[in-house]
Amino acid sequence: MWRWLRIAILLLVLGIAAYSTLYDRFTTTDWNETLWIGVFPVNAGGSAVSEGYIASLTTEDLADIERFINAEARRHGVTLSRPVRVDLYPEVHEQPPPRARGANPLSTVWWSLKLRWYARRNSHPAGRPAPRIRVFVLYHDPTFTQSVPHSVGLQKGLVGVVHAYAQRDMTRTNNVVIAHEILHTLGATDKYDPTSLAPLYPDGYAEPERQPRYPQRLTEIMAGRYAVDAGTYEMPETLTDVRVGTATAREIRWVQAP
Ligand SMILES: [Zn+2]
């Protein structure tokens, strides 16, 4: 009797988890109403430079992310007038849980649960509606940080953690990374080779049909780099030269698979 009850409860919990994942997946990519995205700055190293930079941030500094996603949605046939809305939220003073080192699947599951719990705790500032997608941007002081850890975006939990530079002239480059992680939360997959970082042909090319193929001028957002020639890849400086390719547009349900 108790054994059956325990199994029933376990199945119920698993069922609820599976349902909520599916529910999130479909309601964030049905493009029936504006999807609210919140960007929450975090001071990564506690430096005064990062603090000053965060204090200077306004929603206008994030405006090209919203412009980019909405323009690309329209180009792919989405008719909603404002598919996404990107707002700056108040600074969060708690650091997100550090990513588990190594590839132990159990520690990855544990880390992603802690991250979801962190996002839930820190995305409800008083007097503001909580956004559907939560992106925590950790600003690093460029004087002390030559390279930052990998950014992540998780569809399960609708949460992203972006590592960025607290430097005025990096603002628009940071926005390229933020946009990439936002699309991960909507189900888009990476389109580059993890070893060489080469954009994958054709899905990681913004203009796969271009003749001659090189140099490409535009970057596919989930490739993160564009091919100057067959062996040279560059990162874009702003979202102006970035596009959402057809494969990514299918993954986030802007277009139906043929
Ligand atoms: Zn990625």
Coordinates of N, CA and C in Angstrom, one line a residue, residues 32-251:
N32 N 1.5 34.9 -29.5 CA 0.1 35.5 -29.4 C 0.1 36.8 -28.7
E33 N 1.0 36.9 -27.7 CA 1.0 38.2 -26.9 C 2.5 38.5 -26.6
T34 N 2.7 39.7 -26.2 CA 4.1 40.2 -26.0 C 4.8 39.4 -24.8
L35 N 6.0 38.9 -25.1 CA 6.7 38.1 -24.1 C 7.6 39.1 -23.3
W36 N 7.5 39.0 -22.0 CA 8.2 40.0 -21.2 C 9.5 39.4 -20.8
I37 N 10.6 40.1 -21.1 CA 11.9 39.7 -20.7 C 12.6 40.7 -19.8
G38 N 13.1 40.2 -18.7 CA 13.7 41.1 -17.7 C 15.2 40.9 -17.6
V39 N 16.0 42.0 -17.7 CA 17.4 41.9 -17.5 C 17.8 42.4 -16.1
F40 N 18.4 41.6 -15.3 CA 18.8 41.9 -13.9 C 20.3 42.1 -13.8
P41 N 20.8 43.3 -13.6 CA 22.3 43.4 -13.5 C 22.7 42.9 -12.1
V42 N 23.9 42.3 -12.2 CA 24.6 41.8 -11.0 C 26.0 42.2 -11.0
N43 N 26.6 42.7 -9.9 CA 28.0 43.1 -9.9 C 28.8 41.8 -9.6
A44 N 29.6 41.4 -10.6 CA 30.3 40.1 -10.6 C 31.4 40.1 -9.5
G45 N 32.2 41.1 -9.5 CA 33.4 41.0 -8.6 C 33.3 42.0 -7.4
G46 N 32.2 42.7 -7.3 CA 32.0 43.6 -6.2 C 32.8 44.9 -6.4
S47 N 33.3 45.1 -7.7 CA 34.2 46.3 -7.9 C 33.4 47.6 -8.0
A48 N 34.0 48.7 -7.7 CA 33.4 50.0 -7.8 C 33.1 50.4 -9.3
V49 N 34.0 49.9 -10.2 CA 33.8 50.2 -11.6 C 32.5 49.5 -12.1
S50 N 32.2 48.2 -11.7 CA 31.0 47.6 -12.1 C 29.8 48.3 -11.5
E51 N 30.0 48.7 -10.2 CA 28.9 49.4 -9.5 C 28.5 50.6 -10.2
G52 N 29.5 51.4 -10.7 CA 29.2 52.7 -11.4 C 28.6 52.4 -12.7
Y53 N 29.0 51.4 -13.4 CA 28.5 51.0 -14.7 C 27.0 50.6 -14.5
I54 N 26.7 49.7 -13.6 CA 25.3 49.3 -13.3 C 24.4 50.5 -13.0
A55 N 25.0 51.4 -12.2 CA 24.2 52.6 -11.8 C 23.8 53.4 -13.0
S56 N 24.7 53.4 -14.1 CA 24.5 54.2 -15.2 C 23.6 53.6 -16.3
L57 N 23.3 52.3 -16.1 CA 22.5 51.5 -17.1 C 21.0 52.0 -17.1
T58 N 20.5 52.1 -18.4 CA 19.1 52.4 -18.5 C 18.5 51.4 -19.5
T59 N 17.1 51.3 -19.5 CA 16.5 50.4 -20.5 C 16.9 50.8 -21.9
E60 N 17.2 52.0 -22.2 CA 17.7 52.5 -23.5 C 18.9 51.7 -23.9
D61 N 19.8 51.4 -23.0 CA 21.0 50.6 -23.3 C 20.7 49.2 -23.8
L62 N 19.5 48.7 -23.5 CA 19.1 47.4 -23.9 C 18.2 47.4 -25.1
A63 N 17.9 48.6 -25.6 CA 16.8 48.8 -26.6 C 17.1 48.0 -27.9
D64 N 18.4 47.9 -28.2 CA 18.7 47.2 -29.5 C 18.4 45.7 -29.5
I65 N 18.4 45.1 -28.3 CA 18.0 43.7 -28.1 C 16.5 43.5 -28.6
E66 N 15.7 44.4 -28.0 CA 14.3 44.3 -28.3 C 14.0 44.6 -29.8
R67 N 14.7 45.7 -30.3 CA 14.6 46.0 -31.7 C 15.0 44.9 -32.6
F68 N 16.1 44.3 -32.3 CA 16.7 43.1 -33.1 C 15.7 42.0 -33.1
I69 N 15.2 41.5 -32.0 CA 14.3 40.3 -31.9 C 13.0 40.7 -32.7
N70 N 12.5 41.8 -32.4 CA 11.2 42.2 -33.0 C 11.3 42.3 -34.6
A71 N 12.4 43.0 -35.0 CA 12.6 43.1 -36.5 C 12.7 41.8 -37.1
E72 N 13.5 40.9 -36.5 CA 13.7 39.6 -37.1 C 12.4 38.7 -37.0
A73 N 11.6 38.9 -36.0 CA 10.4 38.2 -35.9 C 9.5 38.6 -37.1
R74 N 9.4 39.9 -37.3 CA 8.6 40.4 -38.4 C 9.1 39.9 -39.8
R75 N 10.4 39.9 -39.9 CA 11.0 39.4 -41.2 C 10.6 37.9 -41.4
H76 N 10.5 37.1 -40.3 CA 10.1 35.7 -40.5 C 8.6 35.5 -40.5
G77 N 7.8 36.6 -40.5 CA 6.4 36.5 -40.7 C 5.5 36.6 -39.4
V78 N 6.1 36.9 -38.3 CA 5.3 37.1 -37.0 C 4.6 38.4 -37.2
T79 N 3.2 38.3 -36.9 CA 2.4 39.6 -37.2 C 2.2 40.4 -35.9
L80 N 2.4 39.8 -34.7 CA 2.3 40.5 -33.5 C 3.1 41.8 -33.5
S81 N 2.5 42.9 -33.0 CA 3.3 44.2 -33.2 C 4.5 44.3 -32.3
R82 N 4.4 43.7 -31.1 CA 5.6 43.8 -30.3 C 5.8 42.4 -29.7
P83 N 6.5 41.5 -30.4 CA 6.7 40.1 -30.0 C 7.4 40.0 -28.6
V84 N 8.4 40.8 -28.4 CA 9.1 40.8 -27.1 C 9.2 42.2 -26.6
R85 N 9.3 42.3 -25.2 CA 9.6 43.6 -24.6 C 10.7 43.3 -23.6
V86 N 11.8 44.1 -23.7 CA 13.0 43.9 -22.9 C 13.1 45.1 -21.9
D87 N 13.0 44.8 -20.6 CA 13.1 45.8 -19.6 C 14.3 45.6 -18.7
L88 N 14.9 46.7 -18.3 CA 15.9 46.7 -17.3 C 15.3 46.6 -15.9
Y89 N 15.7 45.7 -15.0 CA 15.2 45.6 -13.7 C 16.2 46.0 -12.7
P90 N 15.8 46.2 -11.4 CA 16.8 46.7 -10.4 C 18.0 45.7 -10.2
E91 N 19.1 46.2 -9.8 CA 20.3 45.3 -9.5 C 19.9 44.2 -8.5
V92 N 20.4 43.0 -8.7 CA 20.3 41.9 -7.8 C 21.6 41.8 -7.0
H93 N 21.5 41.7 -5.7 CA 22.7 41.7 -4.9 C 23.2 40.3 -4.5
E94 N 22.5 39.3 -4.9 CA 22.9 37.9 -4.7 C 23.5 37.3 -5.9
Q95 N 24.7 36.6 -5.8 CA 25.3 36.0 -7.0 C 24.6 34.7 -7.4
P96 N 24.4 34.5 -8.7 CA 23.8 33.2 -9.0 C 24.7 32.0 -8.6
P97 N 24.2 30.8 -8.5 CA 25.0 29.7 -8.1 C 26.1 29.4 -9.2
P98 N 27.4 29.2 -8.8 CA 28.4 28.9 -9.8 C 28.1 27.6 -10.5
R99 N 28.5 27.6 -11.7 CA 28.3 26.4 -12.5 C 29.1 25.2 -12.1
A100 N 28.5 24.0 -12.0 CA 29.3 22.9 -11.6 C 30.4 22.6 -12.5
R101 N 31.6 22.4 -12.0 CA 32.7 22.0 -12.9 C 32.7 20.6 -13.3
G102 N 33.2 20.2 -14.5 CA 33.1 18.8 -14.9 C 31.8 18.5 -15.5
A103 N 31.6 17.3 -16.0 CA 30.5 16.9 -16.7 C 29.5 16.0 -16.0
N104 N 29.7 15.9 -14.7 CA 28.8 15.0 -13.9 C 27.3 15.4 -14.1
P105 N 26.5 14.5 -14.7 CA 25.1 14.9 -15.0 C 24.3 15.3 -13.7
L106 N 24.6 14.6 -12.6 CA 23.8 14.9 -11.4 C 24.1 16.3 -10.9
S107 N 25.4 16.7 -10.9 CA 25.7 18.0 -10.4 C 25.2 19.1 -11.3
T108 N 25.1 18.8 -12.6 CA 24.5 19.7 -13.6 C 23.0 19.9 -13.3
V109 N 22.3 18.8 -13.0 CA 20.9 18.9 -12.6 C 20.7 19.7 -11.3
W110 N 21.6 19.4 -10.4 CA 21.5 20.1 -9.1 C 21.7 21.6 -9.3
W111 N 22.7 21.9 -10.1 CA 23.0 23.3 -10.4 C 21.8 24.0 -11.1
S112 N 21.2 23.3 -12.0 CA 20.1 24.0 -12.7 C 18.9 24.2 -11.8
L113 N 18.7 23.3 -10.9 CA 17.6 23.5 -9.9 C 17.9 24.7 -9.0
K114 N 19.2 24.8 -8.6 CA 19.6 25.9 -7.7 C 19.4 27.2 -8.5
L115 N 19.7 27.2 -9.8 CA 19.6 28.4 -10.6 C 18.1 28.8 -10.8
R116 N 17.3 27.8 -10.9 CA 15.8 28.1 -11.0 C 15.3 28.7 -9.8
W117 N 15.8 28.2 -8.6 CA 15.3 28.7 -7.3 C 15.9 30.1 -7.1
Y118 N 17.1 30.4 -7.5 CA 17.7 31.7 -7.5 C 16.9 32.7 -8.3
A119 N 16.6 32.3 -9.5 CA 15.8 33.2 -10.4 C 14.4 33.5 -9.8
R120 N 13.8 32.5 -9.2 CA 12.5 32.7 -8.6 C 12.6 33.7 -7.5
R121 N 13.6 33.6 -6.6 CA 13.8 34.4 -5.5 C 14.1 35.9 -5.9
N122 N 14.8 36.1 -7.0 CA 15.4 37.4 -7.3 C 14.7 38.1 -8.5
S123 N 13.6 37.6 -8.9 CA 13.0 38.3 -10.1 C 11.6 38.9 -9.8
H124 N 11.3 39.1 -8.5 CA 10.1 39.8 -8.1 C 10.3 41.0 -7.4
P125 N 10.9 42.1 -8.0 CA 11.1 43.3 -7.2 C 9.7 44.0 -6.9
A126 N 9.7 44.7 -5.8 CA 8.4 45.3 -5.3 C 7.9 46.2 -6.4
G127 N 6.6 46.2 -6.6 CA 6.0 47.2 -7.5 C 6.2 46.9 -9.0
R128 N 6.9 45.8 -9.3 CA 7.1 45.6 -10.8 C 6.5 44.2 -11.1
P129 N 5.9 44.0 -12.3 CA 5.5 42.7 -12.6 C 6.7 41.8 -12.9
A130 N 6.7 40.6 -12.5 CA 7.8 39.7 -12.8 C 7.8 39.3 -14.2
P131 N 9.0 39.4 -14.9 CA 9.0 39.0 -16.3 C 9.0 37.5 -16.5
R132 N 8.6 37.1 -17.7 CA 8.5 35.6 -18.0 C 9.9 35.0 -18.1
I133 N 10.8 35.8 -18.9 CA 12.2 35.3 -19.1 C 13.1 36.2 -18.2
R134 N 13.9 35.5 -17.4 CA 14.8 36.2 -16.5 C 16.2 36.1 -16.9
V135 N 16.9 37.2 -17.2 CA 18.3 37.1 -17.6 C 19.2 37.9 -16.6
F136 N 20.0 37.2 -15.9 CA 20.9 37.8 -14.9 C 22.2 38.1 -15.6
V137 N 22.6 39.4 -15.7 CA 23.8 39.8 -16.4 C 24.9 40.2 -15.3
L138 N 25.9 39.4 -15.3 CA 27.0 39.6 -14.3 C 28.0 40.5 -15.0
Y139 N 28.2 41.8 -14.5 CA 29.1 42.7 -15.0 C 30.5 42.6 -14.3
H140 N 31.5 42.3 -15.2 CA 32.9 42.1 -14.7 C 33.6 43.4 -14.9
D141 N 34.5 43.8 -14.0 CA 35.4 44.9 -14.1 C 36.5 44.5 -15.2
P142 N 36.6 45.2 -16.3 CA 37.5 44.8 -17.4 C 39.0 44.9 -16.9
T143 N 39.3 45.7 -15.9 CA 40.6 45.8 -15.4 C 41.2 44.5 -14.8
F144 N 40.3 43.8 -14.2 CA 40.7 42.6 -13.5 C 40.3 41.3 -14.2
T145 N 39.5 41.4 -15.3 CA 39.0 40.3 -16.0 C 39.3 40.3 -17.4
Q146 N 40.2 39.4 -17.9 CA 40.6 39.4 -19.3 C 39.6 38.6 -20.1
S147 N 39.1 37.5 -19.5 CA 38.1 36.7 -20.2 C 37.1 36.2 -19.1
V148 N 35.8 36.2 -19.6 CA 34.8 35.9 -18.6 C 34.3 34.5 -18.8
P149 N 33.6 33.9 -17.8 CA 33.1 32.5 -18.0 C 32.0 32.4 -19.1
H150 N 31.7 31.2 -19.5 CA 30.6 31.0 -20.5 C 29.3 31.5 -20.0
S151 N 28.5 32.1 -20.9 CA 27.2 32.5 -20.5 C 26.2 31.3 -20.8
V152 N 25.1 31.3 -20.2 CA 24.1 30.2 -20.5 C 22.7 30.7 -20.5
G153 N 21.9 30.0 -21.3 CA 20.5 30.3 -21.3 C 19.7 28.9 -21.3
L154 N 18.8 28.8 -20.3 CA 18.1 27.5 -20.2 C 16.6 27.6 -20.5
Q155 N 16.2 26.7 -21.4 CA 14.7 26.8 -21.6 C 14.0 26.2 -20.5
K156 N 14.5 25.2 -19.8 CA 13.9 24.7 -18.6 C 14.1 25.7 -17.5
G157 N 13.1 26.4 -17.1 CA 13.3 27.4 -16.1 C 13.3 28.9 -16.6
L158 N 13.4 29.0 -18.0 CA 13.3 30.3 -18.6 C 14.3 31.3 -18.0
V159 N 15.5 30.9 -17.8 CA 16.5 31.7 -17.2 C 17.8 31.7 -17.9
G160 N 18.5 32.9 -17.9 CA 19.8 33.0 -18.5 C 20.8 33.7 -17.5
V161 N 22.1 33.3 -17.7 CA 23.1 34.0 -16.9 C 24.2 34.4 -17.9
V162 N 24.4 35.7 -18.0 CA 25.3 36.3 -19.0 C 26.5 36.9 -18.3
H163 N 27.7 36.6 -18.8 CA 28.9 37.3 -18.2 C 29.2 38.4 -19.2
A164 N 29.4 39.6 -18.7 CA 29.6 40.8 -19.6 C 30.6 41.7 -19.0
Y165 N 31.0 42.7 -19.7 CA 32.0 43.7 -19.3 C 31.4 45.0 -18.9
A166 N 31.8 45.5 -17.7 CA 31.3 46.8 -17.2 C 32.0 47.9 -17.9
Q167 N 31.8 48.1 -19.2 CA 32.5 49.1 -19.9 C 31.6 49.7 -20.9
R168 N 31.6 51.0 -21.0 CA 30.6 51.7 -21.9 C 30.7 51.2 -23.3
D169 N 31.9 51.2 -23.9 CA 32.0 50.8 -25.3 C 31.8 49.3 -25.5
M170 N 31.5 48.5 -24.5 CA 31.2 47.1 -24.7 C 29.7 46.9 -24.6
T171 N 28.9 47.9 -24.3 CA 27.5 47.7 -24.0 C 26.8 47.0 -25.2
R172 N 27.1 47.4 -26.4 CA 26.3 46.9 -27.5 C 26.8 45.5 -27.9
T173 N 28.1 45.2 -27.6 CA 28.6 43.8 -27.8 C 28.0 42.9 -26.7
N174 N 27.9 43.4 -25.5 CA 27.3 42.6 -24.4 C 25.8 42.2 -24.9
N175 N 25.2 43.2 -25.6 CA 23.8 42.9 -26.0 C 23.7 41.8 -27.0
V176 N 24.8 41.5 -27.8 CA 24.8 40.4 -28.7 C 24.7 39.1 -27.9
V177 N 25.5 39.0 -26.8 CA 25.5 37.8 -26.0 C 24.1 37.7 -25.2
I178 N 23.6 38.8 -24.8 CA 22.3 38.7 -24.1 C 21.2 38.2 -25.0
A179 N 21.2 38.7 -26.3 CA 20.2 38.2 -27.3 C 20.4 36.7 -27.5
H180 N 21.6 36.2 -27.7 CA 21.9 34.8 -27.9 C 21.3 34.0 -26.8
E181 N 21.6 34.4 -25.5 CA 21.1 33.6 -24.4 C 19.6 33.6 -24.3
I182 N 19.0 34.8 -24.6 CA 17.5 34.9 -24.6 C 16.9 33.8 -25.6
L183 N 17.5 33.7 -26.8 CA 17.0 32.8 -27.7 C 17.2 31.3 -27.3
H184 N 18.2 31.1 -26.5 CA 18.4 29.7 -25.9 C 17.2 29.4 -25.0
T185 N 16.8 30.4 -24.2 CA 15.6 30.2 -23.3 C 14.3 29.9 -24.0
L186 N 14.3 30.3 -25.3 CA 13.1 30.0 -26.2 C 13.3 28.7 -27.0
G187 N 14.4 28.0 -26.8 CA 14.6 26.7 -27.4 C 15.5 26.7 -28.6
A188 N 16.2 27.8 -28.9 CA 17.2 27.8 -30.0 C 18.4 27.1 -29.5
T189 N 19.1 26.3 -30.5 CA 20.3 25.6 -30.1 C 21.5 26.3 -30.8
D190 N 22.7 26.1 -30.2 CA 23.9 26.6 -30.8 C 24.2 26.1 -32.2
K191 N 24.8 27.0 -33.0 CA 25.0 26.6 -34.4 C 26.5 26.9 -34.8
Y192 N 27.4 26.5 -33.9 CA 28.8 26.6 -34.1 C 29.5 25.3 -33.6
D193 N 30.7 25.0 -34.2 CA 31.4 23.9 -33.7 C 32.1 24.2 -32.4
P194 N 31.8 23.5 -31.3 CA 32.3 23.9 -30.0 C 33.8 23.8 -29.9
T195 N 34.5 23.1 -30.8 CA 36.0 23.0 -30.7 C 36.6 24.1 -31.5
S196 N 36.2 24.3 -32.7 CA 36.9 25.4 -33.6 C 36.1 26.7 -33.5
L197 N 34.9 26.7 -32.9 CA 34.0 27.9 -32.9 C 33.5 28.3 -34.3
A198 N 33.8 27.5 -35.3 CA 33.3 27.8 -36.6 C 31.8 27.8 -36.7
P199 N 31.2 28.8 -37.4 CA 29.8 28.7 -37.6 C 29.5 27.5 -38.5
L200 N 28.4 26.7 -38.2 CA 28.1 25.5 -39.0 C 27.3 25.9 -40.2
Y201 N 27.8 25.3 -41.4 CA 27.1 25.6 -42.6 C 26.0 24.5 -42.9
P202 N 24.8 24.9 -43.3 CA 24.3 26.2 -43.6 C 23.6 26.9 -42.4
D203 N 23.2 26.2 -41.4 CA 22.3 26.8 -40.4 C 22.9 27.9 -39.6
G204 N 24.3 27.9 -39.5 CA 24.9 29.0 -38.7 C 25.4 30.1 -39.6
Y205 N 24.9 30.2 -40.8 CA 25.2 31.3 -41.7 C 24.0 32.1 -41.9
A206 N 24.2 33.5 -41.8 CA 23.0 34.4 -41.9 C 22.6 34.4 -43.4
E207 N 23.6 34.3 -44.3 CA 23.3 34.3 -45.7 C 24.0 33.1 -46.4
P208 N 23.4 31.9 -46.2 CA 24.1 30.7 -46.7 C 24.1 30.6 -48.2
E209 N 23.2 31.4 -48.9 CA 23.1 31.3 -50.4 C 24.1 32.3 -51.0
R210 N 24.7 33.2 -50.2 CA 25.5 34.3 -50.7 C 26.6 33.7 -51.7
Q211 N 26.8 34.4 -52.8 CA 27.8 34.1 -53.8 C 28.7 35.2 -54.1
P212 N 30.0 35.1 -54.0 CA 30.7 33.9 -53.4 C 30.4 33.8 -51.9
R213 N 30.6 32.6 -51.3 CA 30.2 32.4 -50.0 C 31.0 33.2 -49.0
Y214 N 32.3 33.5 -49.3 CA 33.1 34.3 -48.4 C 33.5 35.6 -49.0
P215 N 33.7 36.7 -48.2 CA 33.4 36.8 -46.8 C 31.9 36.9 -46.6
Q216 N 31.4 36.3 -45.5 CA 30.0 36.6 -45.0 C 30.0 38.0 -44.4
R217 N 28.9 38.7 -44.5 CA 28.9 40.0 -43.8 C 28.1 40.0 -42.6
L218 N 27.1 39.1 -42.5 CA 26.2 39.1 -41.3 C 26.4 37.8 -40.5
T219 N 26.0 37.9 -39.2 CA 26.2 36.8 -38.3 C 24.9 36.2 -37.9
E220 N 24.8 34.8 -37.9 CA 23.6 34.2 -37.4 C 23.7 34.2 -35.9
I221 N 22.6 34.6 -35.2 CA 22.7 34.8 -33.8 C 23.2 33.6 -33.0
M222 N 22.7 32.4 -33.3 CA 23.1 31.2 -32.6 C 24.5 30.6 -33.0
A223 N 25.1 31.2 -34.1 CA 26.4 30.8 -34.4 C 27.4 31.7 -33.7
G224 N 27.0 33.0 -33.5 CA 27.8 33.9 -32.7 C 29.0 34.5 -33.4
R225 N 29.4 33.9 -34.5 CA 30.5 34.4 -35.3 C 30.1 34.3 -36.8
Y226 N 30.8 35.1 -37.6 CA 30.6 35.0 -39.1 C 31.9 34.6 -39.7
A227 N 31.8 33.9 -40.9 CA 33.0 33.4 -41.5 C 33.5 34.5 -42.5
V228 N 34.7 34.9 -42.2 CA 35.4 35.8 -43.1 C 35.9 35.0 -44.3
D229 N 36.5 33.9 -44.1 CA 36.8 32.9 -45.1 C 36.6 31.5 -44.4
A230 N 37.0 30.4 -45.1 CA 36.7 29.1 -44.6 C 37.3 28.8 -43.3
G231 N 38.4 29.5 -42.9 CA 39.1 29.2 -41.6 C 39.1 30.4 -40.7
T232 N 38.5 31.5 -41.0 CA 38.6 32.7 -40.1 C 37.1 33.1 -39.7
Y233 N 36.9 33.3 -38.4 CA 35.6 33.6 -37.9 C 35.7 34.8 -37.0
E234 N 34.8 35.8 -37.1 CA 34.9 37.0 -36.3 C 33.6 37.1 -35.6
M235 N 33.6 37.8 -34.4 CA 32.4 38.1 -33.7 C 31.9 39.5 -34.1
P236 N 30.6 39.7 -34.2 CA 30.0 41.0 -34.6 C 30.1 41.9 -33.4
E237 N 30.3 43.2 -33.6 CA 30.3 44.2 -32.5 C 29.0 44.6 -32.0
T238 N 28.0 44.6 -32.9 CA 26.7 45.1 -32.5 C 25.6 44.1 -33.2
L239 N 24.4 44.3 -32.8 CA 23.3 43.5 -33.3 C 22.9 43.9 -34.7
T240 N 23.4 45.1 -35.2 CA 23.0 45.6 -36.5 C 23.4 44.6 -37.6
D241 N 24.5 43.8 -37.4 CA 24.9 42.9 -38.4 C 24.6 41.5 -38.1
V242 N 23.6 41.3 -37.3 CA 23.2 39.9 -36.8 C 21.8 39.6 -37.3
R243 N 21.6 38.3 -37.7 CA 20.3 37.9 -38.1 C 19.9 36.6 -37.4
V244 N 18.6 36.3 -37.4 CA 18.1 35.0 -37.0 C 17.9 34.1 -38.2
G245 N 18.6 33.1 -38.3 CA 18.5 32.2 -39.5 C 17.3 31.4 -39.5
T246 N 17.0 30.7 -40.6 CA 15.8 29.9 -40.8 C 15.7 28.8 -39.7
A247 N 16.8 28.1 -39.5 CA 16.8 27.0 -38.6 C 16.4 27.4 -37.2
T248 N 17.0 28.5 -36.7 CA 16.7 29.1 -35.4 C 15.3 29.6 -35.4
A249 N 14.8 30.2 -36.4 CA 13.4 30.7 -36.5 C 12.4 29.5 -36.3
R250 N 12.8 28.4 -36.8 CA 11.9 27.2 -36.7 C 11.9 26.7 -35.2
E251 N 13.1 26.7 -34.6 CA 13.2 26.2 -33.2 C 12.4 27.1 -32.3

